[in-house]
PDB file of C-alpha atoms in Angstrom:
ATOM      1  CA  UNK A   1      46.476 -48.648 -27.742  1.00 44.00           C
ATOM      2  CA  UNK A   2      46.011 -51.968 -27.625  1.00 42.00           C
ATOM      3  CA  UNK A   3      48.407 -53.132 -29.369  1.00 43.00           C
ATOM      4  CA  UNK A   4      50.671 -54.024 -26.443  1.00 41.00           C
ATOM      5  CA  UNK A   5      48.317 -56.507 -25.520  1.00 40.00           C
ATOM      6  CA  UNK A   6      48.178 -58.070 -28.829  1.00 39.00           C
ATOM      7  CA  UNK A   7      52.125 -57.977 -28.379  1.00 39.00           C
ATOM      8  CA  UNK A   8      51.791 -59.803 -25.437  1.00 38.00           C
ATOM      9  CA  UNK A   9      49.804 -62.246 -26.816  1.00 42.00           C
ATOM     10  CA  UNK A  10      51.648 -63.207 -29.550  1.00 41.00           C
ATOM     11  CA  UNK A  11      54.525 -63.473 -27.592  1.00 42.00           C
ATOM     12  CA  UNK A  12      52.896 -65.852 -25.145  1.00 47.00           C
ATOM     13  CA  UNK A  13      51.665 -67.720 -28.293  1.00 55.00           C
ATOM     14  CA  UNK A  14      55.660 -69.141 -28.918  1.00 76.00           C
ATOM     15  CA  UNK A  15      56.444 -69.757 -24.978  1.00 89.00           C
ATOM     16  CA  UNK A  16      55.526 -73.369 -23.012  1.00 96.00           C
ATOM     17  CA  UNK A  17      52.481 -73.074 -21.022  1.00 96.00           C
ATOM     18  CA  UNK A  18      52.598 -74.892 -17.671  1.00 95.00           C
ATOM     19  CA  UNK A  19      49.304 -76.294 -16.443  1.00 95.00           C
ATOM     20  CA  UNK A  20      49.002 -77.612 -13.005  1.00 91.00           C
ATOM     21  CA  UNK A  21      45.038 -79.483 -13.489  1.00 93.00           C
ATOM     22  CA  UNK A  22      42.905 -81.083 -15.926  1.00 94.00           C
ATOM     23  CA  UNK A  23      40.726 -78.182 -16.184  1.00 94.00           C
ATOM     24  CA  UNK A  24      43.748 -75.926 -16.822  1.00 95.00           C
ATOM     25  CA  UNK A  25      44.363 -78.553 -19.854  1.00 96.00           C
ATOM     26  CA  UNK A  26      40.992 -78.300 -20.963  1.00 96.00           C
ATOM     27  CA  UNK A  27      41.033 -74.643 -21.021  1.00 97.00           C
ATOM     28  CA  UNK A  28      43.838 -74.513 -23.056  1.00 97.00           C
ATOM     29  CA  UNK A  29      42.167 -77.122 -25.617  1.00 97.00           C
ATOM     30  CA  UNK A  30      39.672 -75.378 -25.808  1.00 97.00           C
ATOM     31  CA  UNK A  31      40.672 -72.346 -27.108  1.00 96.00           C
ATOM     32  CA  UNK A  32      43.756 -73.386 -29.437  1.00 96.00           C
ATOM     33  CA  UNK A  33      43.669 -75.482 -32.874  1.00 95.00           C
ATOM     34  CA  UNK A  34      46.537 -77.320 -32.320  1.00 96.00           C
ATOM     35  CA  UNK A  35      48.498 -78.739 -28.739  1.00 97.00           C
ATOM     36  CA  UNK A  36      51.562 -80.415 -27.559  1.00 98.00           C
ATOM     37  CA  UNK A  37      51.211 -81.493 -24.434  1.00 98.00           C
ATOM     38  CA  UNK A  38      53.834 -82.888 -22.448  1.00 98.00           C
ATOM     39  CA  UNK A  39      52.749 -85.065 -19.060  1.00 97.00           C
ATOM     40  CA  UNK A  40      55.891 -84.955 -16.797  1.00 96.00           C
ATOM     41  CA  UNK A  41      56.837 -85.663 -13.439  1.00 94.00           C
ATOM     42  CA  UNK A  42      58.963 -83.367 -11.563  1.00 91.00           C
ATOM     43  CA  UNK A  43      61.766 -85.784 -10.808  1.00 92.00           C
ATOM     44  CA  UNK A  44      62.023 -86.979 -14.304  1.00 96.00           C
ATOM     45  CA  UNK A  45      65.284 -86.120 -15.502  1.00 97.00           C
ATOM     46  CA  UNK A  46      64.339 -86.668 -19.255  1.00 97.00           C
ATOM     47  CA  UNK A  47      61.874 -84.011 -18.561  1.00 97.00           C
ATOM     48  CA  UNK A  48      64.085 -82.063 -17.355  1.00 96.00           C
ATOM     49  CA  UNK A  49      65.967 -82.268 -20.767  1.00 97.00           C
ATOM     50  CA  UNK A  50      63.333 -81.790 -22.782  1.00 97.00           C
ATOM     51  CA  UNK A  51      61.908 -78.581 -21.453  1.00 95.00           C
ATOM     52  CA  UNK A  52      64.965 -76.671 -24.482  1.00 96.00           C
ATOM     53  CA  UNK A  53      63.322 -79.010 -27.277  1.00 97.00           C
ATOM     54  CA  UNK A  54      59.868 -77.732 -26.070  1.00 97.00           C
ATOM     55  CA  UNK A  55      60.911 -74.068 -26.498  1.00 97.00           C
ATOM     56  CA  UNK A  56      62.143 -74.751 -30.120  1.00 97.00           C
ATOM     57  CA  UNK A  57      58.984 -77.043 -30.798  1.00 97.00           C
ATOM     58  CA  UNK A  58      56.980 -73.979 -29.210  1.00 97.00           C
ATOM     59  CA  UNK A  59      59.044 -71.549 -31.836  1.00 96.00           C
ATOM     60  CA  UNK A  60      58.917 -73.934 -34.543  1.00 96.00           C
ATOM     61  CA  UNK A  61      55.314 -74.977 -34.832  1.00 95.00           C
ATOM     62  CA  UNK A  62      52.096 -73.230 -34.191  1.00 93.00           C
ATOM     63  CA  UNK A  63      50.532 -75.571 -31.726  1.00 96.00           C
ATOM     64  CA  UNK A  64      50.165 -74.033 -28.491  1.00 97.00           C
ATOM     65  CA  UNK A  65      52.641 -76.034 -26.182  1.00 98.00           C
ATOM     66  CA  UNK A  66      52.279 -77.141 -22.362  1.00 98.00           C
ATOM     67  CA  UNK A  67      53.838 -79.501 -19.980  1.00 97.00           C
ATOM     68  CA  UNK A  68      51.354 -80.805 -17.504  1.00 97.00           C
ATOM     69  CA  UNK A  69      52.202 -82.599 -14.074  1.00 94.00           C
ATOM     70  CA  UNK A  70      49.337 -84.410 -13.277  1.00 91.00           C
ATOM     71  CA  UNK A  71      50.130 -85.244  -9.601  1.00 89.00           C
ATOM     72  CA  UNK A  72      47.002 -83.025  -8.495  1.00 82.00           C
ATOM     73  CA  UNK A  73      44.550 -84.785 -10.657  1.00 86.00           C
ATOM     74  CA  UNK A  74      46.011 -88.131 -11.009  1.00 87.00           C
ATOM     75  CA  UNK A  75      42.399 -89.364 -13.178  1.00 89.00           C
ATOM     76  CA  UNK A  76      44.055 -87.457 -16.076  1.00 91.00           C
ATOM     77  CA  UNK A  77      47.330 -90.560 -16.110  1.00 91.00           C
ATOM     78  CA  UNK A  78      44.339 -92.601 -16.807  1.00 92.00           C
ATOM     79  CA  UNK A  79      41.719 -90.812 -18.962  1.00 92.00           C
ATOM     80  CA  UNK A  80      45.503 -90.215 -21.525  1.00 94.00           C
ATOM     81  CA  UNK A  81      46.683 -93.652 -20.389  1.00 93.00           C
ATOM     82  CA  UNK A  82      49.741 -92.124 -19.501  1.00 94.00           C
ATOM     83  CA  UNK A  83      52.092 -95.132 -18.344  1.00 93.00           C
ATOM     84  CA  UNK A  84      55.244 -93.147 -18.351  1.00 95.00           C
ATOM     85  CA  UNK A  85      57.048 -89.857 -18.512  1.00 96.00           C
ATOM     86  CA  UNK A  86      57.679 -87.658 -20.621  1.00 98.00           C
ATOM     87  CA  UNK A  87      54.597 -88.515 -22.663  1.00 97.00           C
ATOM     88  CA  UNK A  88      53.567 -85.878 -25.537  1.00 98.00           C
ATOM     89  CA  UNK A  89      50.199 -85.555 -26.340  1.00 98.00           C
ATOM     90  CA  UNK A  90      49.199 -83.978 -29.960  1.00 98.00           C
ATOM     91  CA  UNK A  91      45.728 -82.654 -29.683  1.00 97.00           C
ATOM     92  CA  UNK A  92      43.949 -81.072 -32.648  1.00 97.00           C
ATOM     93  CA  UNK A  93      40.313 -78.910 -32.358  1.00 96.00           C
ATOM     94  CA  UNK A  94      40.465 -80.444 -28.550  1.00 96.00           C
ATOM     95  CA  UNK A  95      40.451 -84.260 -29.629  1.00 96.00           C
ATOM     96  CA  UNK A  96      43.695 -86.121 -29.020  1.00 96.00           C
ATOM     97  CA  UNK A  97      45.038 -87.691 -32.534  1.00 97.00           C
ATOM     98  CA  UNK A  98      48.383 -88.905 -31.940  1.00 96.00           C
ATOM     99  CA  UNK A  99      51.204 -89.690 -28.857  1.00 96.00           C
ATOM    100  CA  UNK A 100      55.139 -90.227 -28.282  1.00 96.00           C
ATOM    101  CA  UNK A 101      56.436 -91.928 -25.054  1.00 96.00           C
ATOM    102  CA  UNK A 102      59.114 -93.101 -26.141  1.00 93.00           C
ATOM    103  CA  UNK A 103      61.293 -91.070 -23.662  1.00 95.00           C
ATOM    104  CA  UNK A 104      64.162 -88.205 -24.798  1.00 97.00           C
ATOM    105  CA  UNK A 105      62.925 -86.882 -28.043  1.00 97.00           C
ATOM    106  CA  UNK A 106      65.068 -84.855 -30.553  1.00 97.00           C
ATOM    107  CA  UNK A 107      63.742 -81.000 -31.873  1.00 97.00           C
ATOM    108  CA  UNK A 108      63.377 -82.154 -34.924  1.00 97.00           C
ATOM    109  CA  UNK A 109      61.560 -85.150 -34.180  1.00 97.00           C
ATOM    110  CA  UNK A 110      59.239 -83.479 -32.163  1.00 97.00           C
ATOM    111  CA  UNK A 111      58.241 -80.685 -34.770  1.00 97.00           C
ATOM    112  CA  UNK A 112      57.407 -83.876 -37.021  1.00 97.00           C
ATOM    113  CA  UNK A 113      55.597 -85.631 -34.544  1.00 97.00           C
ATOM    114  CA  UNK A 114      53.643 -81.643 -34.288  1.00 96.00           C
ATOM    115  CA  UNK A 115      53.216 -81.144 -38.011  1.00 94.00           C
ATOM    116  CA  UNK A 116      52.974 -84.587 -39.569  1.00 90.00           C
ATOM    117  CA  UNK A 117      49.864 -84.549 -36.946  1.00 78.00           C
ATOM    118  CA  UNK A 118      48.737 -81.566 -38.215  1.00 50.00           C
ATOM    119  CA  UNK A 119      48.697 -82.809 -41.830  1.00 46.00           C
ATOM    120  CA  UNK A 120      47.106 -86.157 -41.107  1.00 42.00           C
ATOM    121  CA  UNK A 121      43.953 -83.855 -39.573  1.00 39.00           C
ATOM    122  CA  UNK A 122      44.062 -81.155 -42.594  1.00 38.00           C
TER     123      UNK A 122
END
């Protein structure tokens, strides 16, 4: 009977997580391998754009994927030295090993940037 639940959770596995704090974050790297994390604002009209690409990414790769508006705890802009949006964060086993903020990024770009992390860490 418990099946639906596992249902459930692999279905959350391929979906964009939204985290709203740094502890949220932390959560989240601390129980998956492999996360994309986008830091966005919510007036950022690349952002905006990107939030498709993050689906396919999600669909595409196995990382666990969130987008994270630091505006509640702005100490996380600094502790990722953040200095513009939308920045992607690729964290493996909880330890960040690679960023993009280089604005608009194309799907397949960004499931690079995911698995060309991933190998560099295997």
């Amino acid at each position: 009977m418990d099946t639906t639940t596992e249902d459930t959770d692999t279905a959350t596995e391929n979906r964009v997580r939204t985290v709203e704090t740094r502890d949220e974050l932390d959560d989240v790297l601390a129980t998956a391998d492999r996360v994309l994390a986008m830091v966005r604002t919510s007036g950022c009209t690349i952002c905006k754009s990107m939030e498709p690409i993050l689906d396919i990414a999600a669909k595409a790769t196995d990382a666990t994927v969130v987008v994270f508006n630091p505006k509640r705890d702005l100490d996380a802009v600094d502790a990722f030295d953040v200095r513009s949006v939308p920045t992607f964060l690729l964290f493996a086993d909880g330890e960040l090993i690679d960023r993009r903020a280089d604005g608009f990024v194309p799907a397949e770009e960004l499931i690079e940037f995911v698995e060309s992390g991933s190998e560099s860490d295997a």
